Every structure is written in structure tokens, then in C-alpha cells.
mmCIF file of C-alpha atoms in Angstrom:
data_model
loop_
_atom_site.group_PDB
_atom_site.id
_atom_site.type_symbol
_atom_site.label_atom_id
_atom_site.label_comp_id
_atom_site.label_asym_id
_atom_site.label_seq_id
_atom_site.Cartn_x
_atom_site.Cartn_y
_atom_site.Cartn_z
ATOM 1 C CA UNK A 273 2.347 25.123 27.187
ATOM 2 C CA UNK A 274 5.773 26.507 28.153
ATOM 3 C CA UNK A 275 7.945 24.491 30.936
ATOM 4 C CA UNK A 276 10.281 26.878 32.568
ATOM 5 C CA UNK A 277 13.436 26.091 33.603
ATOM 6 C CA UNK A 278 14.177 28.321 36.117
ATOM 7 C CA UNK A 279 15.559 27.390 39.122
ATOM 8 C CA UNK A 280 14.337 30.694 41.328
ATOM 9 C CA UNK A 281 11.242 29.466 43.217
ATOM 10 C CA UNK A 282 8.656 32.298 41.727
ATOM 11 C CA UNK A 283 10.577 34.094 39.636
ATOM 12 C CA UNK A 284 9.643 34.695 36.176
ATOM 13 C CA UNK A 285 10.085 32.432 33.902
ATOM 14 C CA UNK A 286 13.279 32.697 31.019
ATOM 15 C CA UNK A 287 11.629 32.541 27.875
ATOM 16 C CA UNK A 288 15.072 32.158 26.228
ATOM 17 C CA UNK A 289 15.478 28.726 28.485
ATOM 18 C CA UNK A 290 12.359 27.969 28.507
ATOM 19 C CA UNK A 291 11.151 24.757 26.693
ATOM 20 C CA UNK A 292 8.157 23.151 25.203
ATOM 21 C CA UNK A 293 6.479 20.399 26.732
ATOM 22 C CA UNK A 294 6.642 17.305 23.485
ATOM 23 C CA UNK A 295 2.989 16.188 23.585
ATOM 24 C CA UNK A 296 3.670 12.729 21.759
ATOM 25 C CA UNK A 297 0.343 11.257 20.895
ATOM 26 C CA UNK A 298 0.000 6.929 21.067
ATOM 27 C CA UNK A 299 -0.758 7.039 17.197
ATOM 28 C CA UNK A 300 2.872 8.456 17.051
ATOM 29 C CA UNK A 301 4.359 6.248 19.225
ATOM 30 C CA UNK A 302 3.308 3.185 16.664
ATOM 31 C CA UNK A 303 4.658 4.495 13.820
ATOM 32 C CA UNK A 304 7.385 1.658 13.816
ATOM 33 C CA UNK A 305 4.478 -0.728 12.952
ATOM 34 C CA UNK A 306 5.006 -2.662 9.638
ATOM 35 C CA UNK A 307 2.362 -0.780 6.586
ATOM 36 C CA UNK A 308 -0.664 -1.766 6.296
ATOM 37 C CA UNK A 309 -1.229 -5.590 4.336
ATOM 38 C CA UNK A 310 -3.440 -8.845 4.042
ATOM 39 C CA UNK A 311 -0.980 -11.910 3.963
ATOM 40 C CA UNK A 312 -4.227 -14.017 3.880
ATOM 41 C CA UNK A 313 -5.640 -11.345 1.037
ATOM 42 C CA UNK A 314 -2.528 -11.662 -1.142
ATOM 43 C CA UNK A 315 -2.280 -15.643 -0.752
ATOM 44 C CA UNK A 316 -5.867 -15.894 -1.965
ATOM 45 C CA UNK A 317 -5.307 -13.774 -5.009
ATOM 46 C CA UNK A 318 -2.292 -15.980 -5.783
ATOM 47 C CA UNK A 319 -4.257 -19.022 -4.669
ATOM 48 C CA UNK A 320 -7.230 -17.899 -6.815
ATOM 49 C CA UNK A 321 -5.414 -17.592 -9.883
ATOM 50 C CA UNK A 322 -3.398 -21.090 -9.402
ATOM 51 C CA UNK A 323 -6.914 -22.748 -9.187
ATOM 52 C CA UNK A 324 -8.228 -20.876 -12.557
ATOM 53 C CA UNK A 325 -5.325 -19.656 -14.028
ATOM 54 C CA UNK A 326 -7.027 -18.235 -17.445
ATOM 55 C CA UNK A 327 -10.177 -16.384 -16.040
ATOM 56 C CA UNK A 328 -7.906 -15.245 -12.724
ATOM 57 C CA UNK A 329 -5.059 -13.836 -14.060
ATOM 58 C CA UNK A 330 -6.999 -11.545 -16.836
ATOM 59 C CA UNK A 331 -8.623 -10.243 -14.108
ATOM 60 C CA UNK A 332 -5.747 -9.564 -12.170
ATOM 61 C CA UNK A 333 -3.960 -8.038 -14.695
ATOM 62 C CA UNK A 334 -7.142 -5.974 -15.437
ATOM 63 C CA UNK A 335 -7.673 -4.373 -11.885
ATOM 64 C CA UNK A 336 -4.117 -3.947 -10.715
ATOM 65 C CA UNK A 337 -2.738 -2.089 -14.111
ATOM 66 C CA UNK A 338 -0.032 -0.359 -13.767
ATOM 67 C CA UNK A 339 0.498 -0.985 -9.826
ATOM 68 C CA UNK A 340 0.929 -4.985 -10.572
ATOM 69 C CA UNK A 341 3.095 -6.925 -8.456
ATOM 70 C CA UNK A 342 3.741 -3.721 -6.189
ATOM 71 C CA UNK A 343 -0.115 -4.032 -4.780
ATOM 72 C CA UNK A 344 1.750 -7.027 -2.874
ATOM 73 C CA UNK A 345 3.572 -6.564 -0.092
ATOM 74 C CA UNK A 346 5.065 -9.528 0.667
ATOM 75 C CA UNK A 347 8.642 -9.910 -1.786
ATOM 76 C CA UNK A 348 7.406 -13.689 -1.874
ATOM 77 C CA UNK A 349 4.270 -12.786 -3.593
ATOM 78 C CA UNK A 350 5.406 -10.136 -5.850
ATOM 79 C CA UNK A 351 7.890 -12.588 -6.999
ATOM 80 C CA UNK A 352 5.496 -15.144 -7.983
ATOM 81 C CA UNK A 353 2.880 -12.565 -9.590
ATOM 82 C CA UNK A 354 5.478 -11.602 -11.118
ATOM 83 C CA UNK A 355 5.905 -14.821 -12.967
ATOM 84 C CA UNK A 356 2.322 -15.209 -13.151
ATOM 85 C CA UNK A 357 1.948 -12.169 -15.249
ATOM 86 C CA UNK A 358 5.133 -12.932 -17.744
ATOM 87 C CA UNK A 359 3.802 -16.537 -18.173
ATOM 88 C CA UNK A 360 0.754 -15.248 -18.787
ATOM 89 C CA UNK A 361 1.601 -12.620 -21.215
ATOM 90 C CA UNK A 362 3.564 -15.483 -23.187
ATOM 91 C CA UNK A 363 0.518 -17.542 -23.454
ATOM 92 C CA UNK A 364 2.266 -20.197 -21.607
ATOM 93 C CA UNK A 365 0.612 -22.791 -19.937
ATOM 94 C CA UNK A 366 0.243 -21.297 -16.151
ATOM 95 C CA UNK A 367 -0.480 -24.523 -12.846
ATOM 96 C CA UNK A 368 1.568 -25.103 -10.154
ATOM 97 C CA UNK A 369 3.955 -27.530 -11.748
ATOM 98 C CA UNK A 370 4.913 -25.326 -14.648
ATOM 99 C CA UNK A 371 4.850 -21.545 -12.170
ATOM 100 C CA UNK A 372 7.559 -24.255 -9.773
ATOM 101 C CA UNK A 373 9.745 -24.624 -12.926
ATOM 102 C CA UNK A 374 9.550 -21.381 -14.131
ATOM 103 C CA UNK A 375 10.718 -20.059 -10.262
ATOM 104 C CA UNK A 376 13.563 -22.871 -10.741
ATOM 105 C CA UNK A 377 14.763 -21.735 -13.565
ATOM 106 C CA UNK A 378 15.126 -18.180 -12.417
ATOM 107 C CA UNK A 379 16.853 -19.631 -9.264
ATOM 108 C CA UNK A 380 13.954 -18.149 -7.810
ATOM 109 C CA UNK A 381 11.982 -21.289 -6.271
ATOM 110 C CA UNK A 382 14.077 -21.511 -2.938
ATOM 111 C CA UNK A 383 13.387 -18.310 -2.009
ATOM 112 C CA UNK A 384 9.875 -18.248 -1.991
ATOM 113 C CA UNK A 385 9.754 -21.174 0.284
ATOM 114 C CA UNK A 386 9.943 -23.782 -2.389
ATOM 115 C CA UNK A 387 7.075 -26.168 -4.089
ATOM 116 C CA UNK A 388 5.715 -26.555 -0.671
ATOM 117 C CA UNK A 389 4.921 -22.808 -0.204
ATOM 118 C CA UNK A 390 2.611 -23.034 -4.096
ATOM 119 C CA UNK A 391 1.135 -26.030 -2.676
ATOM 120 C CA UNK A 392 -0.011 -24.090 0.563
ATOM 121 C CA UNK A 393 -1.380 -20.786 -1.644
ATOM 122 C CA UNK A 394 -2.572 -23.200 -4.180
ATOM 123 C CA UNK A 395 -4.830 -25.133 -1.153
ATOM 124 C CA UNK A 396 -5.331 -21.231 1.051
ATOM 125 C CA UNK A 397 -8.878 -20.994 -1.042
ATOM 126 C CA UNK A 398 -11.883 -23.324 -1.536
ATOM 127 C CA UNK A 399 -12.167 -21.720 -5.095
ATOM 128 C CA UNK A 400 -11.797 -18.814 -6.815
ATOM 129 C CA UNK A 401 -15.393 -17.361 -6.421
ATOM 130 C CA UNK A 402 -13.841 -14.601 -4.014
ATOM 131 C CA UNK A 403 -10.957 -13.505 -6.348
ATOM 132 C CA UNK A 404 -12.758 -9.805 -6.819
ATOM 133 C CA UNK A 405 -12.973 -9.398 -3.157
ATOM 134 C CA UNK A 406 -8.994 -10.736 -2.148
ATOM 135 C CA UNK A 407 -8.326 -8.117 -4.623
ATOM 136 C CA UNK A 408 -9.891 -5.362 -3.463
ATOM 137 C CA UNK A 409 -8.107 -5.720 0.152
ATOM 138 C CA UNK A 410 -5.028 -5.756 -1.647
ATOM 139 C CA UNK A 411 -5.577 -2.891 -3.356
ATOM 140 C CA UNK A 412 -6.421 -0.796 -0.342
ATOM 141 C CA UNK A 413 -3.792 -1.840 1.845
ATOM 142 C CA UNK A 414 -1.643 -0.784 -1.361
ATOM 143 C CA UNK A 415 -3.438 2.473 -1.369
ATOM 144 C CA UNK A 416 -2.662 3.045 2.858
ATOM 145 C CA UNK A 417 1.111 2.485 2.156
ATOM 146 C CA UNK A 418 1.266 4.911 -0.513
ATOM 147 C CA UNK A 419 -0.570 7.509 1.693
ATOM 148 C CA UNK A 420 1.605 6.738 4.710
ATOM 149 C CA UNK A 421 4.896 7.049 2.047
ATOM 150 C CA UNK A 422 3.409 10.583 0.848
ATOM 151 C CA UNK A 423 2.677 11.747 4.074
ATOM 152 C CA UNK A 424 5.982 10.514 5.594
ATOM 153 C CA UNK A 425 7.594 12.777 1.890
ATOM 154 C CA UNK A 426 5.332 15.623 2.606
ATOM 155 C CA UNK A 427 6.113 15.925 6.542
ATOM 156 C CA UNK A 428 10.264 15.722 5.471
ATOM 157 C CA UNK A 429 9.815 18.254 3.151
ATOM 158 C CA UNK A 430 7.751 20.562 5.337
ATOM 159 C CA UNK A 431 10.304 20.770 7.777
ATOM 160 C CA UNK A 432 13.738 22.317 5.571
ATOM 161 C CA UNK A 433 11.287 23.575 3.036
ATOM 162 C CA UNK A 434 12.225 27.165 2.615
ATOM 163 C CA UNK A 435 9.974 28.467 -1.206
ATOM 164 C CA UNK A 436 6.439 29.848 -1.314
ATOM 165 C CA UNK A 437 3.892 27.959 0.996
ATOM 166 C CA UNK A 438 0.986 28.219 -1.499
ATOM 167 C CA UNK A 439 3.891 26.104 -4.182
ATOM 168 C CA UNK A 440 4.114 23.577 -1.936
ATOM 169 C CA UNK A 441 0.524 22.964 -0.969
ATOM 170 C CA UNK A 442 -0.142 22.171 -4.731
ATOM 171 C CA UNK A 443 2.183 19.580 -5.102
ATOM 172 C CA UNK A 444 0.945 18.348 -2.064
ATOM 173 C CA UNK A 445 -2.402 18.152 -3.615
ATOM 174 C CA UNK A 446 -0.900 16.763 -6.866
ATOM 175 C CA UNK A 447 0.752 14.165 -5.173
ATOM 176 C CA UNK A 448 -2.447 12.702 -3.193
ATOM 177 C CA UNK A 449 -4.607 13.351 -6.347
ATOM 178 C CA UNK A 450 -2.632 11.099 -8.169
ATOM 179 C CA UNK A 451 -2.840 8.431 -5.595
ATOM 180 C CA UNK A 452 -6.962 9.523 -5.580
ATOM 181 C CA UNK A 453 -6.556 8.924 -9.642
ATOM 182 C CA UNK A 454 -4.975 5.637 -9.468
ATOM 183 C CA UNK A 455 -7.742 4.637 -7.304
ATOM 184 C CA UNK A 456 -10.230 5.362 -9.902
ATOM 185 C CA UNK A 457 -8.786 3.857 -12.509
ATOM 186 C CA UNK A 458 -8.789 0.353 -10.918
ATOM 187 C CA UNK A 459 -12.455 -0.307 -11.490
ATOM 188 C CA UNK A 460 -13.012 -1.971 -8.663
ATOM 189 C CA UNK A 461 -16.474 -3.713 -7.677
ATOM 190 C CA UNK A 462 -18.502 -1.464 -4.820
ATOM 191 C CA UNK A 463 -17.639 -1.292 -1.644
ATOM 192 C CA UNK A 464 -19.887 -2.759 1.314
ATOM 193 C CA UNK A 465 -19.001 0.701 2.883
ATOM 194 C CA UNK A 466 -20.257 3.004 -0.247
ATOM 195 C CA UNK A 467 -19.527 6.208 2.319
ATOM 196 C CA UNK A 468 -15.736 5.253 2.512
ATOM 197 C CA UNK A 469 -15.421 4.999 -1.092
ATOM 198 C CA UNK A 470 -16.487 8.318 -1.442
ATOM 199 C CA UNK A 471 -13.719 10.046 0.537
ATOM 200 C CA UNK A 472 -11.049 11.890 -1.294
ATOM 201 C CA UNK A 473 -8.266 12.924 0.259
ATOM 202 C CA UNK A 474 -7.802 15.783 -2.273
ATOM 203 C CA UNK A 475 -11.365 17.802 -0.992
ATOM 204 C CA UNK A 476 -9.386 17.821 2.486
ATOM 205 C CA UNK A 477 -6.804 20.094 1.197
ATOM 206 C CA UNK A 478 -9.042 22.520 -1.146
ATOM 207 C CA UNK A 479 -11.304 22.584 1.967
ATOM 208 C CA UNK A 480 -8.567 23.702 4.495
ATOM 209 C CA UNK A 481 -6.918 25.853 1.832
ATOM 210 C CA UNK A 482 -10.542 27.185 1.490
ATOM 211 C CA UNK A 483 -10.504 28.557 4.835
#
């Protein structure tokens, strides 16, 4: 809709002054939210894995692959997967008395809110029967952010993109496919919602680009 400008009562309007009307949506509006995470989610995976260290963390390391500590979004909890996962790897003995000195000796310990912080992820979970399901939210909240970091790429590079259209609408696709891939490959258990798994972002593209 064009909002003229003129200031003659019923004259025609001056498409050269003439504006458009910025139809912001409320979805926009929110985009200064934080990204989609669990806090409870990601303190129950730690908290699983502190309660059965051996069985957890094989698990863990199984289902995240090459994603690892990024699937958390909290710095705190990357930082302590992140010792996890080297402990593990060592063979090292992994409970909350030897993950505290491993923190300390990285001067790490203070800045994930100190022994009192393990004690409270350590006590989040009854036990760690519900590790599979803490990490599947993890892993889709992961998967969001990545979308919404694409998508914010995508819509920067649409605007002072100046090559072939058709070039950049496959690496478009390549780009979400490869978040679609990495969501395959993490051989997750099945979703209550078996309809949601099934959507692919990438079928949205070759189905517009169909048209």
C-alpha cells in the first residue's frame, strides 16, 4: 500500500515522495528474544551423567557427535561437558569431587558457580532414567539456533547480494540440508510427535523453487 505524502488535499499522489507503509509483524518485533534453550534440559543431562558417569557420558558422547558441548547453551554447561568429555576420554575417574578438581585446576571452578553449582546439577534429577529424553530437548533447541543463525546469514546476504539468483538458492539449500543432515546423524530415539520429525526444511525450498 503506498502512503502519499502530498500535501495538496486531492491531488495526485507523488510517486517519487511517496512511501511505503512498514507492516512490522509481532513475530518481528521479538526477535531480541534470547535463542531457543532448556536450562532445566541441559542441567539434567549434566546431572544425569554426574549420577552414572560411565553409562551417561558414552551416551552423550554418542548422540551429540560432532556438535558436543555446542548443543549447550549455557557457557556454564559447555564448560563442564567439556571436562566431562576430556575426563572421560582419559579414562579418568569422572564424580563430582574429581569434575570440582579438574574445574580448579583449570581455574575454571569459580566461574561456573563453584562446588555448590555441581552439587545443585548433581541433585536437579531423581536418576538418570530420563537421560535420552534431556537430550533430545537439547538437541532441538540446538537445531532452532542454528536455523535462526542461517536464516539471520541468508536474510544479510539476500539483501547486498548482487550474482545469479538460482546460485544463491542452492547454497541456501546446502546450508539447511546440512543442518537437516546433522539431524540425522544424531540417532535420536522417536519423537512423541512422529509428524514433526518428519519435516525437512530442505523439501520447502525444492517445493517453492518447484513452482
Amino acid at each position: 500500500m503506498i502512503d502519499s505524502v502530498s500535501d495538496i488535499a486531492g491531488a495526485a499522489a507523488d510517486l517519487k515522495k511517496a512511501r511505503r507503509r512498514k507492516n512490522i509483524s509481532p513475530d518481528a518485533q521479538r526477535l531480541d528474544r534470547l535463542p531457543p534453550h532448556s536450562p532445566e534440559a541441559e542441567q539434567g543431562v549434566l546431572g544425569c551423567v554426574l549420577l552414572s558417569p560411565n553409562e551417561c557420558m558414552g551416551e552423550c558422547i554418542e548422540k551429540l557427535k560432532d556438535d558436543g558441548q555446542q548443543v549447550f547453551y549455557d557457557l556454564r554447561h559447555q564448560t563442564i561437558y567439556e571436562a566431562l568429555a576430556t575426563m572421560y576420554d582419559a579414562r579418568e575417574a569422572v564424580d563430582i569431587i574429581t569434575l570440582q578438581q579438574k574445574l580448579k585446576d583449570k581455574q575454571l571452578l569459580e566461574q561456573i558457580g563453584g562446588i555448590a553449582y555441581l552439587s545443585q546439577l548433581q541433585d536437579s534429577v531423581p536418576s538418570a532414567a530420563n537421560l535420552s529424553y534431556y537430550l533430545e530437548i537439547i538437541q532441538e533447541k540446538f537445531l532452532l539456533r542454528r536455523m535462526i543463525a542461517t536464516c539471520t546469514d541468508v536474510v544479510g546476504r539476500v539483501y547486498d547480494y548482487e550474482g545469479d539468483v538460482e546460485t544463491l538458492l542452492d547454497e541456501v539449500e546446502k546450508e539447511i540440508l546440512r543442518i537437516n543432515e546433522s539431524r540425522a546423524r544424531a540417532a535420536r530415539r522417536p519423537s512423541r510427535n512422529s509428524s514433526a520429525r518428519r519435516f525437512s526444511p530442505s523439501k520447502i525450498i525444492l517445493a517453492g523453487r518447484a513452482r
